[in-house]
PDB file of C-alpha atoms and ligand atoms in Angstrom:
ATOM      1  CA  MET A   1      -0.478 -12.200 -25.817  1.00  0.00           C
ATOM      2  CA  PRO A   2      -1.429 -12.809 -22.219  1.00  0.00           C
ATOM      3  CA  GLN A   3      -3.388 -10.002 -20.342  1.00  0.00           C
ATOM      4  CA  PRO A   4      -0.962  -7.454 -18.980  1.00  0.00           C
ATOM      5  CA  LYS A   5      -0.837  -7.444 -15.180  1.00  0.00           C
ATOM      6  CA  ASN A   6      -1.659  -3.895 -14.528  1.00  0.00           C
ATOM      7  CA  ILE A   7      -0.837  -2.671 -10.961  1.00  0.00           C
ATOM      8  CA  VAL A   8      -2.573   0.309  -9.452  1.00  0.00           C
ATOM      9  CA  ILE A   9      -0.939   1.886  -6.426  1.00  0.00           C
ATOM     10  CA  LEU A  10      -3.080   4.078  -4.063  1.00  0.00           C
ATOM     11  CA  ILE A  11      -1.284   6.779  -1.938  1.00  0.00           C
ATOM     12  CA  SER A  12      -2.321   9.721   0.252  1.00  0.00           C
ATOM     13  CA  GLY A  13       1.128  11.247   1.525  1.00  0.00           C
ATOM     14  CA  SER A  14       4.908  10.870   0.761  1.00  0.00           C
ATOM     15  CA  GLY A  15       4.619   7.897  -1.392  1.00  0.00           C
ATOM     16  CA  SER A  16       7.919   6.223  -0.200  1.00  0.00           C
ATOM     17  CA  ASN A  17       6.554   2.793  -0.381  1.00  0.00           C
ATOM     18  CA  MET A  18       4.918   3.472  -3.794  1.00  0.00           C
ATOM     19  CA  ALA A  19       8.463   4.577  -5.016  1.00  0.00           C
ATOM     20  CA  ALA A  20      10.077   1.394  -3.543  1.00  0.00           C
ATOM     21  CA  ILE A  21       7.722  -0.618  -5.525  1.00  0.00           C
ATOM     22  CA  VAL A  22       8.022   1.370  -8.827  1.00  0.00           C
ATOM     23  CA  ARG A  23      11.794   1.322  -8.576  1.00  0.00           C
ATOM     24  CA  THR A  24      11.992  -2.488  -7.904  1.00  0.00           C
ATOM     25  CA  ALA A  25       9.525  -3.014 -10.932  1.00  0.00           C
ATOM     26  CA  GLN A  26      12.011  -1.128 -13.198  1.00  0.00           C
ATOM     27  CA  ALA A  27      15.123  -2.760 -11.602  1.00  0.00           C
ATOM     28  CA  GLN A  28      13.781  -6.277 -11.743  1.00  0.00           C
ATOM     29  CA  GLN A  29      12.055  -5.744 -15.088  1.00  0.00           C
ATOM     30  CA  TRP A  30       8.701  -6.857 -13.887  1.00  0.00           C
ATOM     31  CA  GLN A  31       7.344  -6.088 -17.534  1.00  0.00           C
ATOM     32  CA  GLN A  32       9.550  -8.779 -18.980  1.00  0.00           C
ATOM     33  CA  GLN A  33       9.358 -11.131 -16.115  1.00  0.00           C
ATOM     34  CA  PHE A  34       5.654 -10.942 -15.380  1.00  0.00           C
ATOM     35  CA  GLY A  35       4.074  -8.838 -18.106  1.00  0.00           C
ATOM     36  CA  ALA A  36       3.423  -6.470 -15.064  1.00  0.00           C
ATOM     37  CA  ARG A  37       3.553  -2.745 -14.876  1.00  0.00           C
ATOM     38  CA  VAL A  38       2.558  -0.039 -12.634  1.00  0.00           C
ATOM     39  CA  ALA A  39      -0.327   1.498 -14.643  1.00  0.00           C
ATOM     40  CA  ALA A  40      -1.204   4.372 -12.388  1.00  0.00           C
ATOM     41  CA  VAL A  41      -0.547   5.927  -8.966  1.00  0.00           C
ATOM     42  CA  ILE A  42      -3.780   7.435  -7.616  1.00  0.00           C
ATOM     43  CA  SER A  43      -3.854   9.918  -4.750  1.00  0.00           C
ATOM     44  CA  ASN A  44      -6.904  11.117  -2.792  1.00  0.00           C
ATOM     45  CA  ARG A  45      -4.916  14.279  -1.905  1.00  0.00           C
ATOM     46  CA  PRO A  46      -3.833  16.558  -4.568  1.00  0.00           C
ATOM     47  CA  ASP A  47      -1.003  17.811  -2.328  1.00  0.00           C
ATOM     48  CA  ALA A  48       0.528  14.360  -1.644  1.00  0.00           C
ATOM     49  CA  ALA A  49       4.249  14.614  -2.162  1.00  0.00           C
ATOM     50  CA  GLY A  50       4.219  11.128  -3.657  1.00  0.00           C
ATOM     51  CA  LEU A  51       2.465  12.413  -6.811  1.00  0.00           C
ATOM     52  CA  GLN A  52       5.657  14.327  -7.944  1.00  0.00           C
ATOM     53  CA  LEU A  53       7.771  11.372  -6.859  1.00  0.00           C
ATOM     54  CA  ALA A  54       5.772   9.043  -8.978  1.00  0.00           C
ATOM     55  CA  GLN A  55       6.073  11.453 -11.902  1.00  0.00           C
ATOM     56  CA  SER A  56       9.782  11.667 -11.367  1.00  0.00           C
ATOM     57  CA  LEU A  57       9.896   7.822 -11.718  1.00  0.00           C
ATOM     58  CA  GLY A  58       7.911   7.920 -14.942  1.00  0.00           C
ATOM     59  CA  ALA A  59       4.625   6.733 -13.467  1.00  0.00           C
ATOM     60  CA  ALA A  60       1.292   7.964 -14.467  1.00  0.00           C
ATOM     61  CA  THR A  61      -0.619   9.946 -11.753  1.00  0.00           C
ATOM     62  CA  GLN A  62      -4.186  10.767 -11.076  1.00  0.00           C
ATOM     63  CA  VAL A  63      -6.062  12.575  -8.330  1.00  0.00           C
ATOM     64  CA  LEU A  64      -9.492  11.929  -6.842  1.00  0.00           C
ATOM     65  CA  ARG A  65     -10.200  14.188  -3.999  1.00  0.00           C
ATOM     66  CA  HIS A  66     -12.349  12.574  -1.378  1.00  0.00           C
ATOM     67  CA  GLN A  67     -13.489  15.893  -0.225  1.00  0.00           C
ATOM     68  CA  ALA A  68     -15.377  16.405  -3.483  1.00  0.00           C
ATOM     69  CA  PHE A  69     -17.719  13.569  -2.497  1.00  0.00           C
ATOM     70  CA  GLU A  70     -20.751  13.677  -0.031  1.00  0.00           C
ATOM     71  CA  SER A  71     -20.262  10.130   1.150  1.00  0.00           C
ATOM     72  CA  ARG A  72     -17.703   7.494   1.441  1.00  0.00           C
ATOM     73  CA  GLU A  73     -19.812   5.272  -0.953  1.00  0.00           C
ATOM     74  CA  ASP A  74     -19.811   7.894  -3.515  1.00  0.00           C
ATOM     75  CA  PHE A  75     -15.897   8.437  -3.218  1.00  0.00           C
ATOM     76  CA  ASP A  76     -15.354   4.760  -3.397  1.00  0.00           C
ATOM     77  CA  ALA A  77     -17.571   4.277  -6.411  1.00  0.00           C
ATOM     78  CA  ALA A  78     -15.697   6.965  -8.321  1.00  0.00           C
ATOM     79  CA  LEU A  79     -12.511   5.620  -7.152  1.00  0.00           C
ATOM     80  CA  MET A  80     -13.410   2.114  -8.319  1.00  0.00           C
ATOM     81  CA  ALA A  81     -14.336   3.496 -11.856  1.00  0.00           C
ATOM     82  CA  LEU A  82     -11.000   5.235 -11.965  1.00  0.00           C
ATOM     83  CA  ILE A  83      -9.136   2.149 -10.985  1.00  0.00           C
ATOM     84  CA  ASP A  84     -11.081  -0.252 -13.201  1.00  0.00           C
ATOM     85  CA  ALA A  85     -10.223   1.920 -16.245  1.00  0.00           C
ATOM     86  CA  HIS A  86      -6.741   0.201 -15.811  1.00  0.00           C
ATOM     87  CA  GLU A  87      -8.183  -3.322 -15.679  1.00  0.00           C
ATOM     88  CA  PRO A  88      -5.847  -4.011 -12.555  1.00  0.00           C
ATOM     89  CA  ALA A  89      -4.535  -7.419 -11.756  1.00  0.00           C
ATOM     90  CA  LEU A  90      -3.568  -5.908  -8.381  1.00  0.00           C
ATOM     91  CA  VAL A  91      -4.476  -2.880  -6.254  1.00  0.00           C
ATOM     92  CA  VAL A  92      -1.716  -1.849  -3.937  1.00  0.00           C
ATOM     93  CA  LEU A  93      -2.599   0.391  -0.948  1.00  0.00           C
ATOM     94  CA  ALA A  94       0.688   2.221  -0.028  1.00  0.00           C
ATOM     95  CA  GLY A  95      -0.086   4.686   2.800  1.00  0.00           C
ATOM     96  CA  PHE A  96      -3.643   5.213   1.534  1.00  0.00           C
ATOM     97  CA  MET A  97      -5.250   6.713   4.539  1.00  0.00           C
ATOM     98  CA  ARG A  98      -8.824   6.124   3.935  1.00  0.00           C
ATOM     99  CA  ILE A  99     -11.322   3.558   5.457  1.00  0.00           C
ATOM    100  CA  LEU A 100     -12.689   1.642   2.627  1.00  0.00           C
ATOM    101  CA  THR A 101     -16.275   0.596   2.126  1.00  0.00           C
ATOM    102  CA  PRO A 102     -17.292  -3.046   2.124  1.00  0.00           C
ATOM    103  CA  GLY A 103     -18.315  -2.705  -1.645  1.00  0.00           C
ATOM    104  CA  PHE A 104     -14.791  -1.495  -2.566  1.00  0.00           C
ATOM    105  CA  VAL A 105     -13.103  -4.289  -0.617  1.00  0.00           C
ATOM    106  CA  GLY A 106     -15.352  -6.924  -2.031  1.00  0.00           C
ATOM    107  CA  HIS A 107     -14.953  -5.695  -5.604  1.00  0.00           C
ATOM    108  CA  TYR A 108     -11.162  -6.182  -5.420  1.00  0.00           C
ATOM    109  CA  ALA A 109     -11.286  -9.335  -3.226  1.00  0.00           C
ATOM    110  CA  GLY A 110      -8.131 -11.387  -3.818  1.00  0.00           C
ATOM    111  CA  ARG A 111      -6.282  -8.484  -5.671  1.00  0.00           C
ATOM    112  CA  LEU A 112      -6.139  -5.922  -2.886  1.00  0.00           C
ATOM    113  CA  VAL A 113      -3.078  -5.623  -0.484  1.00  0.00           C
ATOM    114  CA  ASN A 114      -1.974  -3.198   2.074  1.00  0.00           C
ATOM    115  CA  ILE A 115       1.051  -2.587   4.167  1.00  0.00           C
ATOM    116  CA  HIS A 116       0.592  -1.747   7.948  1.00  0.00           C
ATOM    117  CA  PRO A 117       3.344  -0.377  10.244  1.00  0.00           C
ATOM    118  CA  SER A 118       2.971  -3.065  12.925  1.00  0.00           C
ATOM    119  CA  LEU A 119       3.291  -6.718  13.429  1.00  0.00           C
ATOM    120  CA  LEU A 120      -0.436  -7.482  12.820  1.00  0.00           C
ATOM    121  CA  PRO A 121      -2.645  -8.567  14.412  1.00  0.00           C
ATOM    122  CA  ALA A 122      -0.966  -6.324  16.960  1.00  0.00           C
ATOM    123  CA  PHE A 123      -1.823  -2.533  16.815  1.00  0.00           C
ATOM    124  CA  THR A 124      -4.313  -2.014  14.003  1.00  0.00           C
ATOM    125  CA  GLY A 125      -5.196   1.497  13.314  1.00  0.00           C
ATOM    126  CA  LEU A 126      -3.281   4.531  13.835  1.00  0.00           C
ATOM    127  CA  ASN A 127      -0.112   5.585  16.187  1.00  0.00           C
ATOM    128  CA  THR A 128       1.217   2.187  15.902  1.00  0.00           C
ATOM    129  CA  HIS A 129       4.848   2.968  16.854  1.00  0.00           C
ATOM    130  CA  GLN A 130       3.920   4.883  20.033  1.00  0.00           C
ATOM    131  CA  ARG A 131       1.633   2.175  21.056  1.00  0.00           C
ATOM    132  CA  ALA A 132       4.196  -0.474  20.608  1.00  0.00           C
ATOM    133  CA  ILE A 133       6.741   1.591  22.663  1.00  0.00           C
ATOM    134  CA  ASP A 134       4.041   2.233  25.383  1.00  0.00           C
ATOM    135  CA  ALA A 135       3.143  -1.443  25.579  1.00  0.00           C
ATOM    136  CA  GLY A 136       6.945  -2.346  26.168  1.00  0.00           C
ATOM    137  CA  CYS A 137       7.202  -4.380  22.978  1.00  0.00           C
ATOM    138  CA  ARG A 138      10.768  -5.581  22.393  1.00  0.00           C
ATOM    139  CA  GLU A 139      10.153  -5.973  18.724  1.00  0.00           C
ATOM    140  CA  ALA A 140       8.011  -4.190  16.219  1.00  0.00           C
ATOM    141  CA  GLY A 141       7.783  -4.354  12.328  1.00  0.00           C
ATOM    142  CA  CYS A 142       5.483  -4.224   9.410  1.00  0.00           C
ATOM    143  CA  THR A 143       2.919  -6.509   7.712  1.00  0.00           C
ATOM    144  CA  VAL A 144       1.755  -6.803   4.074  1.00  0.00           C
ATOM    145  CA  HIS A 145      -1.615  -8.341   4.144  1.00  0.00           C
ATOM    146  CA  GLN A 146      -4.617  -8.914   1.787  1.00  0.00           C
ATOM    147  CA  VAL A 147      -7.361  -6.458   2.439  1.00  0.00           C
ATOM    148  CA  THR A 148     -10.649  -7.791   3.938  1.00  0.00           C
ATOM    149  CA  ALA A 149     -13.600  -5.650   5.188  1.00  0.00           C
ATOM    150  CA  GLU A 150     -12.347  -5.358   8.576  1.00  0.00           C
ATOM    151  CA  LEU A 151      -9.666  -2.571   9.070  1.00  0.00           C
ATOM    152  CA  ASP A 152      -6.003  -3.927   9.083  1.00  0.00           C
ATOM    153  CA  HIS A 153      -7.064  -7.600   9.041  1.00  0.00           C
ATOM    154  CA  GLY A 154      -6.946 -10.203   6.321  1.00  0.00           C
ATOM    155  CA  PRO A 155      -4.403 -12.922   5.440  1.00  0.00           C
ATOM    156  CA  ILE A 156      -0.930 -12.057   6.136  1.00  0.00           C
ATOM    157  CA  LEU A 157       1.505 -12.219   3.080  1.00  0.00           C
ATOM    158  CA  ALA A 158       4.811 -11.132   4.653  1.00  0.00           C
ATOM    159  CA  GLN A 159       6.182  -9.442   7.726  1.00  0.00           C
ATOM    160  CA  ALA A 160       9.498  -7.808   8.738  1.00  0.00           C
ATOM    161  CA  VAL A 161      10.740  -7.495  12.370  1.00  0.00           C
ATOM    162  CA  VAL A 162      12.744  -4.825  13.974  1.00  0.00           C
ATOM    163  CA  PRO A 163      13.984  -4.421  17.498  1.00  0.00           C
ATOM    164  CA  VAL A 164      12.530  -1.694  19.784  1.00  0.00           C
ATOM    165  CA  LEU A 165      15.562   0.089  21.307  1.00  0.00           C
ATOM    166  CA  PRO A 166      15.447   1.452  24.843  1.00  0.00           C
ATOM    167  CA  ASP A 167      15.761   5.198  23.851  1.00  0.00           C
ATOM    168  CA  ASP A 168      13.418   4.807  20.743  1.00  0.00           C
ATOM    169  CA  THR A 169      10.731   7.475  20.120  1.00  0.00           C
ATOM    170  CA  ALA A 170       7.819   6.920  17.789  1.00  0.00           C
ATOM    171  CA  ASP A 171       9.785   8.679  15.127  1.00  0.00           C
ATOM    172  CA  THR A 172      13.028   6.693  15.398  1.00  0.00           C
ATOM    173  CA  LEU A 173      11.076   3.455  15.470  1.00  0.00           C
ATOM    174  CA  ALA A 174       9.085   4.463  12.471  1.00  0.00           C
ATOM    175  CA  ALA A 175      12.126   5.265  10.584  1.00  0.00           C
ATOM    176  CA  ARG A 176      13.676   1.889  11.292  1.00  0.00           C
ATOM    177  CA  VAL A 177      10.332   0.163  10.388  1.00  0.00           C
ATOM    178  CA  LEU A 178      10.093   2.232   7.250  1.00  0.00           C
ATOM    179  CA  VAL A 179      13.520   0.929   6.014  1.00  0.00           C
ATOM    180  CA  GLN A 180      12.071  -2.577   6.099  1.00  0.00           C
ATOM    181  CA  GLU A 181       8.768  -1.561   4.562  1.00  0.00           C
ATOM    182  CA  HIS A 182      10.666  -0.509   1.365  1.00  0.00           C
ATOM    183  CA  LEU A 183      12.222  -3.972   1.236  1.00  0.00           C
ATOM    184  CA  LEU A 184       9.147  -6.033   2.255  1.00  0.00           C
ATOM    185  CA  TYR A 185       6.359  -4.534  -0.019  1.00  0.00           C
ATOM    186  CA  PRO A 186       8.200  -4.806  -3.368  1.00  0.00           C
ATOM    187  CA  GLN A 187       9.277  -8.284  -2.342  1.00  0.00           C
ATOM    188  CA  ALA A 188       5.641  -9.190  -1.490  1.00  0.00           C
ATOM    189  CA  VAL A 189       4.286  -7.892  -4.745  1.00  0.00           C
ATOM    190  CA  HIS A 190       6.977  -9.557  -6.615  1.00  0.00           C
ATOM    191  CA  ASP A 191       5.969 -12.884  -4.963  1.00  0.00           C
ATOM    192  CA  TRP A 192       2.437 -12.165  -5.615  1.00  0.00           C
ATOM    193  CA  LEU A 193       3.004 -11.676  -9.294  1.00  0.00           C
ATOM    194  CA  GLN A 194       5.231 -14.725  -9.427  1.00  0.00           C
ATOM    195  CA  ALA A 195       2.435 -16.832  -7.838  1.00  0.00           C
ATOM    196  CA  GLN A 196      -0.137 -15.825 -10.629  1.00  0.00           C
ATOM    197  CA  PRO A 197      -0.810 -18.226 -13.539  1.00  0.00           C
TER     198      PRO A 197
HETATM  199  C1  GAR B   1       3.758   3.807   5.942  1.00  0.00           C
HETATM  200  O1  GAR B   1       4.615   3.469   7.087  1.00  0.00           O
HETATM  201  C2  GAR B   1       2.658   2.839   5.886  1.00  0.00           C
HETATM  202  O2  GAR B   1       3.037   1.592   6.561  1.00  0.00           O
HETATM  203  C3  GAR B   1       1.624   3.506   6.763  1.00  0.00           C
HETATM  204  O3  GAR B   1       1.727   4.862   6.174  1.00  0.00           O
HETATM  205  C4  GAR B   1       3.113   5.098   5.875  1.00  0.00           C
HETATM  206  C5  GAR B   1       3.006   5.594   4.476  1.00  0.00           C
HETATM  207  O4  GAR B   1       4.288   6.021   3.963  1.00  0.00           O
HETATM  208  N1  GAR B   1       0.402   2.908   6.493  1.00  0.00           N
HETATM  209  C6  GAR B   1      -0.736   3.033   7.306  1.00  0.00           C
HETATM  210  O5  GAR B   1      -0.502   3.382   8.477  1.00  0.00           O
HETATM  211  C7  GAR B   1      -1.964   2.170   6.856  1.00  0.00           C
HETATM  212  N2  GAR B   1      -2.659   1.898   8.062  1.00  0.00           N
HETATM  213  P1  GAR B   1       4.555   6.317   2.416  1.00  0.00           P
HETATM  214  O6  GAR B   1       3.503   7.131   1.946  1.00  0.00           O
HETATM  215  O7  GAR B   1       5.912   7.003   2.442  1.00  0.00           O
HETATM  216  O8  GAR B   1       4.600   4.994   1.925  1.00  0.00           O
END
């Protein structure tokens, strides 16, 4: 039997990208196709709405409160231990709002992906939609990328583009981008799995 390809998804909030991936994994039968399954959904916030959503989809959940740790390094070390118990082939950051230590990123090099709500390399960091509107961008979007030590950098795996409309607010633009995120991220994970030996 080949090694199962375990996927661990990290969230902090509503978990809608996580849910899109879990639903696609079920609908496309990733278990049968790739031997892949979402082994766990882990949140750094106990009140993340995504935890209940994950459970309602049949995914196992775990919580590791970052506030319980004195340093970023201590939290990341504990998080690595939690993740590694699942022997993950892929770690998926889905609205995981933590800056990761270089040790964490290095440990998962080549098997750590993120989605960011902008057309990287434009608008790394926060408030991406308002910044795109303020800059007068005609187009915005989202990016799935491999995670490297530098925040919101790393090789781009996939992007989706949406128009910025004249009366857009950050909220209306975010909603338009999020629709695309829910298509792009599952597709990018699917393609990653398909490319594995
Ligand atoms: C998504 O829009 C994602 O792109 C963004 O947070 C949201 C999470 O939503 N991520 C970042 O800003 C990371 N820098 P979700 O919890 O409903 O998936």
